[in-house]
Every structure is written in C-alpha cells, then in structure tokens.
mmCIF file of N, CA and C in Angstrom:
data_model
loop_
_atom_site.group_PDB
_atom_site.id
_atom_site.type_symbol
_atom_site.label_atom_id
_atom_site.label_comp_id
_atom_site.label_asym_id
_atom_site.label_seq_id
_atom_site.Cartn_x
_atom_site.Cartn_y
_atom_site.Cartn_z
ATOM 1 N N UNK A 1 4.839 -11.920 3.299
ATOM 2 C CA UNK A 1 6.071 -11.220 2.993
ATOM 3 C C UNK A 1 5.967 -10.610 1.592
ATOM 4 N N UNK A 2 6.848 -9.430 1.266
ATOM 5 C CA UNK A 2 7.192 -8.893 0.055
ATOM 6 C C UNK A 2 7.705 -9.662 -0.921
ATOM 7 N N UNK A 3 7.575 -10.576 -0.870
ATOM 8 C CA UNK A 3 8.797 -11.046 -1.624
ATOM 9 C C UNK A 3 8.608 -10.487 -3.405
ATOM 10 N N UNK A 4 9.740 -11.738 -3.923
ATOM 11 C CA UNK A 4 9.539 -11.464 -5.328
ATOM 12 C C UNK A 4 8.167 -11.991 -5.929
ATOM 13 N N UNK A 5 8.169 -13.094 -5.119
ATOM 14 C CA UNK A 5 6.747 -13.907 -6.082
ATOM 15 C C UNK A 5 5.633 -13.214 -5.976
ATOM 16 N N UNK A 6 5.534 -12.192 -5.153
ATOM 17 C CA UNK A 6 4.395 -10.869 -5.184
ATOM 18 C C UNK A 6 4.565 -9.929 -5.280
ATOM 19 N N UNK A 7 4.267 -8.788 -5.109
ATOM 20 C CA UNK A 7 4.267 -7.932 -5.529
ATOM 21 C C UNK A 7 5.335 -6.970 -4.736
ATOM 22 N N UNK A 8 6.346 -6.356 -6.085
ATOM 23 C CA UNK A 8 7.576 -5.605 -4.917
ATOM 24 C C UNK A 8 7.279 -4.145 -4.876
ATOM 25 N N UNK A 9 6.540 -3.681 -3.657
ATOM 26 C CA UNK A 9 6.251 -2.784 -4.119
ATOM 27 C C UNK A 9 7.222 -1.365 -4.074
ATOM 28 N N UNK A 10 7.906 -1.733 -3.370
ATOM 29 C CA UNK A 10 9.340 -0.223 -3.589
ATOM 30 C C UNK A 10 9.445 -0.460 -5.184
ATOM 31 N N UNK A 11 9.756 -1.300 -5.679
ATOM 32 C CA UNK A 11 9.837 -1.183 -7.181
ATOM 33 C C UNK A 11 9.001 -0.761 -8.307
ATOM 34 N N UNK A 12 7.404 -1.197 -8.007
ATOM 35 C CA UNK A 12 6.479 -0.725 -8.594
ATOM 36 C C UNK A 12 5.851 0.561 -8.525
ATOM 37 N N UNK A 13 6.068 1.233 -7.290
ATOM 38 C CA UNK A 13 5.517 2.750 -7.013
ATOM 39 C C UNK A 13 6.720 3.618 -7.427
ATOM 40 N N UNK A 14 8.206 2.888 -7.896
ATOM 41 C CA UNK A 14 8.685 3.890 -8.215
ATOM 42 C C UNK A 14 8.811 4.746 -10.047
ATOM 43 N N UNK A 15 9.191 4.357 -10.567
ATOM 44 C CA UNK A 15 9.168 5.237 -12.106
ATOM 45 C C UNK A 15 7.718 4.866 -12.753
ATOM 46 N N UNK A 16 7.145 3.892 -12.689
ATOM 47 C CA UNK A 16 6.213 3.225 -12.984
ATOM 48 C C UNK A 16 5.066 4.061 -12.479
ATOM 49 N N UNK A 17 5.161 4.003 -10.870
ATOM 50 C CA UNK A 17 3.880 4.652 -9.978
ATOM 51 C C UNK A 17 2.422 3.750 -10.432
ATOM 52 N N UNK A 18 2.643 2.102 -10.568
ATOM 53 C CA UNK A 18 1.787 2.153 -10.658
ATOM 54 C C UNK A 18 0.734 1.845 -9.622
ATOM 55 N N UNK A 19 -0.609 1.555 -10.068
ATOM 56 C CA UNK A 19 -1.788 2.220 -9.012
ATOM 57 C C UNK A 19 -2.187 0.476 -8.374
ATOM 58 N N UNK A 20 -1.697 1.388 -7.015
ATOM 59 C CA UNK A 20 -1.658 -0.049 -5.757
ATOM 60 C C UNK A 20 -2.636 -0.116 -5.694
ATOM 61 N N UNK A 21 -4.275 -0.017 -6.319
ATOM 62 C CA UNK A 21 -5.725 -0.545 -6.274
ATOM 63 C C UNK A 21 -5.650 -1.574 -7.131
ATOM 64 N N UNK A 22 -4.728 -1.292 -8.209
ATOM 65 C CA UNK A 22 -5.201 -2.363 -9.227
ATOM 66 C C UNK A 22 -3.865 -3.707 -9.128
ATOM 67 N N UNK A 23 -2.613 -2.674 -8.751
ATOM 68 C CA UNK A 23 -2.141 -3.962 -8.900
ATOM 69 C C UNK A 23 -2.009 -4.760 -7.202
ATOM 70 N N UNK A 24 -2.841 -4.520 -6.555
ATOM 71 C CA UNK A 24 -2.868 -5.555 -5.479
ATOM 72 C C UNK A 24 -4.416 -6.436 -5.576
ATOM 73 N N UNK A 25 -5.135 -6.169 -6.596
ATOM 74 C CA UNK A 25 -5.976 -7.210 -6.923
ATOM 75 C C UNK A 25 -6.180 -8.381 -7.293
ATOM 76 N N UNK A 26 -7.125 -9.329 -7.713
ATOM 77 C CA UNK A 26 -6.945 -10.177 -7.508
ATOM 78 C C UNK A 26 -6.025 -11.116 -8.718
ATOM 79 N N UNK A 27 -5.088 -10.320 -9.694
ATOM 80 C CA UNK A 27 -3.809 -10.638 -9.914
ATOM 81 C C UNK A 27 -2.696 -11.078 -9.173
ATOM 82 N N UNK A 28 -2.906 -10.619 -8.059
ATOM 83 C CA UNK A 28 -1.924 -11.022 -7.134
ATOM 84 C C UNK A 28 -2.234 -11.201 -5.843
ATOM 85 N N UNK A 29 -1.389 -11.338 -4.650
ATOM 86 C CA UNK A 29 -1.574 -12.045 -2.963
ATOM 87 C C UNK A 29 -2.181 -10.853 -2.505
ATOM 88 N N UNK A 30 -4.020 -11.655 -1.801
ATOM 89 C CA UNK A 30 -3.995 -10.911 -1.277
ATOM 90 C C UNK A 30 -3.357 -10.589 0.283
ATOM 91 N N UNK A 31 -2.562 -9.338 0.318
ATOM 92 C CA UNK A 31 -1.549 -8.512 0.746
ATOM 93 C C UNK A 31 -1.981 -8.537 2.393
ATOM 94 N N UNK A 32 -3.355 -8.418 2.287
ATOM 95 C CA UNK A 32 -3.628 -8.503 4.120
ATOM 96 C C UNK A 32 -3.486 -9.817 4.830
ATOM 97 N N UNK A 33 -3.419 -10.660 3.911
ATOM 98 C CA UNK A 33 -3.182 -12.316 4.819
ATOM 99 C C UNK A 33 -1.685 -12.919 4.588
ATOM 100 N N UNK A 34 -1.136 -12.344 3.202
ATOM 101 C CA UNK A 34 0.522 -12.528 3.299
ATOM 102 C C UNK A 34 0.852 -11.604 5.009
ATOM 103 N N UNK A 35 0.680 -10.357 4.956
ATOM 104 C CA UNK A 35 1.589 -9.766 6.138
ATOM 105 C C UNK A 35 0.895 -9.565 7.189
ATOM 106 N N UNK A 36 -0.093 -10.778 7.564
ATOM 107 C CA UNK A 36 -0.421 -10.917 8.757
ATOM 108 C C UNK A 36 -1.114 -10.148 9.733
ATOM 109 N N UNK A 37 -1.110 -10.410 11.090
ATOM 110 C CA UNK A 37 -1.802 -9.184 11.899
ATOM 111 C C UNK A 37 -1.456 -8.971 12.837
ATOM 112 N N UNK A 38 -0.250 -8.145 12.702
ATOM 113 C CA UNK A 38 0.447 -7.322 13.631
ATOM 114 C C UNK A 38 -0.087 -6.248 12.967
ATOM 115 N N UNK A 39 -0.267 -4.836 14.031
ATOM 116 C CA UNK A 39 -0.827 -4.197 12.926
ATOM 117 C C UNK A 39 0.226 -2.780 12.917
ATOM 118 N N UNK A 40 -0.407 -2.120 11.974
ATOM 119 C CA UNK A 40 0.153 -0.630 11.751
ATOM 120 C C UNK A 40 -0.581 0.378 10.779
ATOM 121 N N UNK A 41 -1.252 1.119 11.199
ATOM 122 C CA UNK A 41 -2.005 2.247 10.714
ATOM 123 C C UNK A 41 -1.881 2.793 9.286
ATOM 124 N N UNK A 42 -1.250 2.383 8.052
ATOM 125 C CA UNK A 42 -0.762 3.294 7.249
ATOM 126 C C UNK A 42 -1.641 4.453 6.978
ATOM 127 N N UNK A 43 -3.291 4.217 7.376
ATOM 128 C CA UNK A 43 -3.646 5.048 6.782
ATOM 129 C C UNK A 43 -2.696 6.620 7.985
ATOM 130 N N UNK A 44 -2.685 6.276 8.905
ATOM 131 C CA UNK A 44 -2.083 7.185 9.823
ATOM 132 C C UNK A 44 -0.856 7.676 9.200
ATOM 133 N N UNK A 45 -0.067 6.851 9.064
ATOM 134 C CA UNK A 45 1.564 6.882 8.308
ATOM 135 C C UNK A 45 1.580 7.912 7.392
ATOM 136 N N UNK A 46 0.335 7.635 6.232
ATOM 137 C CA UNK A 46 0.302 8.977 5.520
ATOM 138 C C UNK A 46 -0.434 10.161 5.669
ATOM 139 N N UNK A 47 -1.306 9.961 6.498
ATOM 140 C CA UNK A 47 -1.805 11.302 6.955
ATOM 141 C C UNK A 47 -2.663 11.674 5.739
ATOM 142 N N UNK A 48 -3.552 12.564 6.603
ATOM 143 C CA UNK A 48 -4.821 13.423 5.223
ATOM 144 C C UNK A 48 -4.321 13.931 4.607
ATOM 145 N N UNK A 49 -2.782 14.067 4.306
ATOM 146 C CA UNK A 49 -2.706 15.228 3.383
ATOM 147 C C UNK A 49 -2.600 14.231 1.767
ATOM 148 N N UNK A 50 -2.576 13.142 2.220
ATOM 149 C CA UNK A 50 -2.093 11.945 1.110
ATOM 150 C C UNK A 50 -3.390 11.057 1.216
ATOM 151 N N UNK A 51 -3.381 10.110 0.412
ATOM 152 C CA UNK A 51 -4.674 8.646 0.514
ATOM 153 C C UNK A 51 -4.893 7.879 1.788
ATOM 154 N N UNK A 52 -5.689 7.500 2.573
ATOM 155 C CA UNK A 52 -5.973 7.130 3.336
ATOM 156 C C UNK A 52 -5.941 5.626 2.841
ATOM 157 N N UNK A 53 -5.349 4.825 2.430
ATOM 158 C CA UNK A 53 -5.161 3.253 1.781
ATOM 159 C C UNK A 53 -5.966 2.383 2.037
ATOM 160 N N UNK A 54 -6.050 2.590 3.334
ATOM 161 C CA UNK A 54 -7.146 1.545 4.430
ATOM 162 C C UNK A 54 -8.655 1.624 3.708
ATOM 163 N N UNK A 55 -8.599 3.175 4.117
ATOM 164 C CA UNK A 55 -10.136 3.245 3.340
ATOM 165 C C UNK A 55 -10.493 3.218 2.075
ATOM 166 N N UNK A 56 -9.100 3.312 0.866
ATOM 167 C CA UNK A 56 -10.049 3.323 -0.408
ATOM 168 C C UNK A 56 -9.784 1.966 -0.860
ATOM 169 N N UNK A 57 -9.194 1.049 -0.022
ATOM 170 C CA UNK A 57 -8.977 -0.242 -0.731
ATOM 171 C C UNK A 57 -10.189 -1.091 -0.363
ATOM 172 N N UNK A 58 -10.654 -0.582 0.746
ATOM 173 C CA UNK A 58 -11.693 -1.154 1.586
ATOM 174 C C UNK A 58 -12.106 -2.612 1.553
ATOM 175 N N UNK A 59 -13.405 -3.399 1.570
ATOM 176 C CA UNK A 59 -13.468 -4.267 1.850
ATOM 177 C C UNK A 59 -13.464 -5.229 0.374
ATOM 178 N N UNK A 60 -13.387 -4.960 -0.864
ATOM 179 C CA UNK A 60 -13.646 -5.238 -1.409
ATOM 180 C C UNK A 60 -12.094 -5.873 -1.979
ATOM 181 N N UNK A 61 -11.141 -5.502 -1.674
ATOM 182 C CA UNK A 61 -9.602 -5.741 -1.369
ATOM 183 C C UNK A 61 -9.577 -5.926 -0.203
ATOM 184 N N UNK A 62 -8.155 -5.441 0.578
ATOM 185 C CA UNK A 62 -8.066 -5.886 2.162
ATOM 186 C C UNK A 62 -7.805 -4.666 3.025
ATOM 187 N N UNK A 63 -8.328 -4.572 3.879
ATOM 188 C CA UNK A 63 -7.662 -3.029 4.771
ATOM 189 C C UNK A 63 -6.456 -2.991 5.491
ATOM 190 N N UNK A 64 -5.588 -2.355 4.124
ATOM 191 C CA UNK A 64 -4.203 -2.468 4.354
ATOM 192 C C UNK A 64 -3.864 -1.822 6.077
ATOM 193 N N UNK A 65 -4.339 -0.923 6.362
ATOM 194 C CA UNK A 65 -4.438 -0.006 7.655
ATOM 195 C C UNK A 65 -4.404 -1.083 8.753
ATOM 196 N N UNK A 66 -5.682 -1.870 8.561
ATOM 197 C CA UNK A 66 -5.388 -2.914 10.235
ATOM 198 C C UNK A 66 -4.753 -4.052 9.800
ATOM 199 N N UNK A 67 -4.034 -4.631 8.300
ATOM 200 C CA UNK A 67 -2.971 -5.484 8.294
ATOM 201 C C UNK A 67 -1.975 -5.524 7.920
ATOM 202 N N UNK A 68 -1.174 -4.839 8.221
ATOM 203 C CA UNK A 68 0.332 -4.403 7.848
ATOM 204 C C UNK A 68 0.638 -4.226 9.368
ATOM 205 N N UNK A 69 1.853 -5.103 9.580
ATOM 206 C CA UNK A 69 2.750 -4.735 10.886
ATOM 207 C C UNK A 69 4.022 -4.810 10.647
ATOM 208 N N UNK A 70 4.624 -4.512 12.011
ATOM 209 C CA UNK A 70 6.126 -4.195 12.450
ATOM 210 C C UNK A 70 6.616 -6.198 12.280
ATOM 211 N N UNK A 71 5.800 -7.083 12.548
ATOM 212 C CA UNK A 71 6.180 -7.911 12.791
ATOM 213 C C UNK A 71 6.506 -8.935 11.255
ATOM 214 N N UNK A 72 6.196 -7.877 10.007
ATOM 215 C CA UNK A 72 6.268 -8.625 8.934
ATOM 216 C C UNK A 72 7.074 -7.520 8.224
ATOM 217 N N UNK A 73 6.540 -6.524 7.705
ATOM 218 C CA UNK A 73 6.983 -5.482 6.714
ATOM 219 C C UNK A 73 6.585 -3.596 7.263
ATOM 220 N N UNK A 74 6.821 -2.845 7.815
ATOM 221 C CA UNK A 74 6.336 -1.949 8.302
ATOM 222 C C UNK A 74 6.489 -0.988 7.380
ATOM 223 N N UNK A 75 5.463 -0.852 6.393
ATOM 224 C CA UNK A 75 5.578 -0.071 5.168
ATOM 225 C C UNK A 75 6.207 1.549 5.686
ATOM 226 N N UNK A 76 5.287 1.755 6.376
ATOM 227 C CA UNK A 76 5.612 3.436 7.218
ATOM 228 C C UNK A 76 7.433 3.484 6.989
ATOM 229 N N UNK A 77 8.117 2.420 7.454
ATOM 230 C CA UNK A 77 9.594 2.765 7.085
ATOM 231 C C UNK A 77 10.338 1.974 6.223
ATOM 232 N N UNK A 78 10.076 0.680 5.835
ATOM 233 C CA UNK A 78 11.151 0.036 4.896
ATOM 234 C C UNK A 78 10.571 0.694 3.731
ATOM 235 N N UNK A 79 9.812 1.691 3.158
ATOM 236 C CA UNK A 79 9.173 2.119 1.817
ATOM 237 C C UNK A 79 9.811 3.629 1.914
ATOM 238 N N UNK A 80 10.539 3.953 3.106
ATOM 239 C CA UNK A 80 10.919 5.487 2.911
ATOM 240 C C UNK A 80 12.506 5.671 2.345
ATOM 241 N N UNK A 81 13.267 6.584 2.570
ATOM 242 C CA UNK A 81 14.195 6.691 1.612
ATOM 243 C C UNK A 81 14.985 5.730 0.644
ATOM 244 N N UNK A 82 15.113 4.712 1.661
ATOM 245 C CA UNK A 82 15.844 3.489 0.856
ATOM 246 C C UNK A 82 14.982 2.965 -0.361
ATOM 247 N N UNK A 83 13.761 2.970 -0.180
ATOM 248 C CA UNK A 83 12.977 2.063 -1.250
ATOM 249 C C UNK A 83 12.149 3.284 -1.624
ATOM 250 N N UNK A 84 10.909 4.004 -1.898
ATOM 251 C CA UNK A 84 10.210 4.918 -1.900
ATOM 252 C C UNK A 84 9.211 6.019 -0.964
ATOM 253 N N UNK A 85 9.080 6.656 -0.907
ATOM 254 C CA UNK A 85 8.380 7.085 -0.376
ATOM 255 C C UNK A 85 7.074 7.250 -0.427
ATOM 256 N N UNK A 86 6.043 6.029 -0.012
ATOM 257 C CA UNK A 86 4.937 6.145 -0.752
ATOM 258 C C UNK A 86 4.328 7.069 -0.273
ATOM 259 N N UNK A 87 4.131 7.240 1.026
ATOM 260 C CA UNK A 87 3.109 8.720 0.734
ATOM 261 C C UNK A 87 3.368 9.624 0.037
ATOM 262 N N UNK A 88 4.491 10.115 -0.261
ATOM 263 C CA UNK A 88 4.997 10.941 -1.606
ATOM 264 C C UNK A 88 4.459 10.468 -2.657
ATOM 265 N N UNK A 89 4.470 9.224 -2.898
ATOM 266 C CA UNK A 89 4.589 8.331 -4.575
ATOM 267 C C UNK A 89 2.609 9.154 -4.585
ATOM 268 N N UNK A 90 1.748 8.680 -3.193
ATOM 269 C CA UNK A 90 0.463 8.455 -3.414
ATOM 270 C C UNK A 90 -0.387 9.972 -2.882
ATOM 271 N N UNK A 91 1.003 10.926 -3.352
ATOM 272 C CA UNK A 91 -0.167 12.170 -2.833
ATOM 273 C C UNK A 91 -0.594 13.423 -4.213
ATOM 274 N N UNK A 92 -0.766 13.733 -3.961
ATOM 275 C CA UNK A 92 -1.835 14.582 -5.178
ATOM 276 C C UNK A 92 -0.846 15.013 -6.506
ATOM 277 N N UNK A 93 0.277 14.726 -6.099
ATOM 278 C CA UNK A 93 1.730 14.692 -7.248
ATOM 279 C C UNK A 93 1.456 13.790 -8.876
ATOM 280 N N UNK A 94 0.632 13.034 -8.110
ATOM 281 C CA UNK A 94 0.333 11.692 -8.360
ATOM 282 C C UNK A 94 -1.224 10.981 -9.220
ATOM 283 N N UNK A 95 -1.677 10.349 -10.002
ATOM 284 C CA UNK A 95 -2.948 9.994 -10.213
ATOM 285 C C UNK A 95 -3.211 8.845 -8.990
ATOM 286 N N UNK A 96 -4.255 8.832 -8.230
ATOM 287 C CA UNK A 96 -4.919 8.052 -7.207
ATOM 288 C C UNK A 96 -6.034 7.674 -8.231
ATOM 289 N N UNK A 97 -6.286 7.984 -9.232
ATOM 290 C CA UNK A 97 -7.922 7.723 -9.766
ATOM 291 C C UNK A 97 -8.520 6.334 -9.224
ATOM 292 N N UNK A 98 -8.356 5.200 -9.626
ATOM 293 C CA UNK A 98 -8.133 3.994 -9.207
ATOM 294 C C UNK A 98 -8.783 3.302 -7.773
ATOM 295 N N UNK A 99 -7.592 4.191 -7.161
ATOM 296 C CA UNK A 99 -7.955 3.946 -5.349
ATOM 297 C C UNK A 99 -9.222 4.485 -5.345
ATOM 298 N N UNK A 100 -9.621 5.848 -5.929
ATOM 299 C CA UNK A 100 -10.584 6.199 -5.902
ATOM 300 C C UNK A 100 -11.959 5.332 -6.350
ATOM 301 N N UNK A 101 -11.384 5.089 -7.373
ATOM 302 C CA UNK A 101 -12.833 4.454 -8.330
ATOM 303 C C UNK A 101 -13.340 2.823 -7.611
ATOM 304 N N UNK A 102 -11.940 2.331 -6.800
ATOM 305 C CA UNK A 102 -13.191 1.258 -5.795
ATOM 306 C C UNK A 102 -13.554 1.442 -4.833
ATOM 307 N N UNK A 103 -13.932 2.407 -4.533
ATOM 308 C CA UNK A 103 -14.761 3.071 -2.920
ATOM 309 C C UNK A 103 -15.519 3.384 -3.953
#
C-alpha cells in the first residue's frame, strides 16, 4: 500500500516532481512487493509519448509495469486529477534524467 510510512507519491510528484528513480530506491519500500501482483501496465498507462517506468526502473529496482494492480493501488487512476497526473508530472515538461541514468 501507499501509505504514509512510504512513499506518497501524489504528494511527491507534485511541486517537488521529485525523480521516482531515486526516490523509490533503496531508501524506501521496495514498491513492487508492497503492491503486490495484480497487475497493470503503467508503462501502457503512459504511453510513448511519456517514460515507459517499467523499463527504466528495470531490474535493478522493481518493474513497476508487471507490479502495480487494480487490486492494491491502480496508479493509471488514483494519480489522475484528484492526486497528479503522472504521466504529465513524467513527460518531457519534466527532467526524467535519473530514470534515465539507471538503464
């Protein structure tokens, strides 16, 4: 779960923006075994025109893409208007350097 004791991330991608490579490391839960495996695509959610998450977090973090589901937190919508819009927060508007630099 999102909770407080980890990382919130509607709160952190917003004025802040900061960079979900670094702060889902190993500072904090890793994020693919808190929300389980139900799954849900984000890299799909955001589409090429934005970061593909799955792939730049890759194995060296967790592949957010095949562990994020409907059955825990479904980023694709509890992160859109009400909380942020991350594919907005994570598209070229934006510094990705980060995501980049661990692939």
């Amino acid at each position: 779960m999102l909770s407080t004791a980890y990382v919130n991330i509607g709160d952190r991608l917003s004025a802040a923006y900061v960079n979900i490579g670094y702060t889902l490391g190993a500072a904090y839960v890793n994020i693919g075994d808190r929300l389980g495996a139900a799954y849900v695509n984000i890299g799909d959610r955001l589409g090429a025109t934005y970061v593909n998450i799955g792939d730049r977090l890759g194995a060296t973090y967790v592949n957010i893409g095949d562990r994020l589901g409907a059955t825990y937190v479904n980023i694709g919508d509890r992160l859109g208007a009400a909380y942020v819009n991350i594919g907005d927060r994570l598209g070229a508007a934006y510094a990705i350097a980060y995501a980049h630099y661990l692939t």
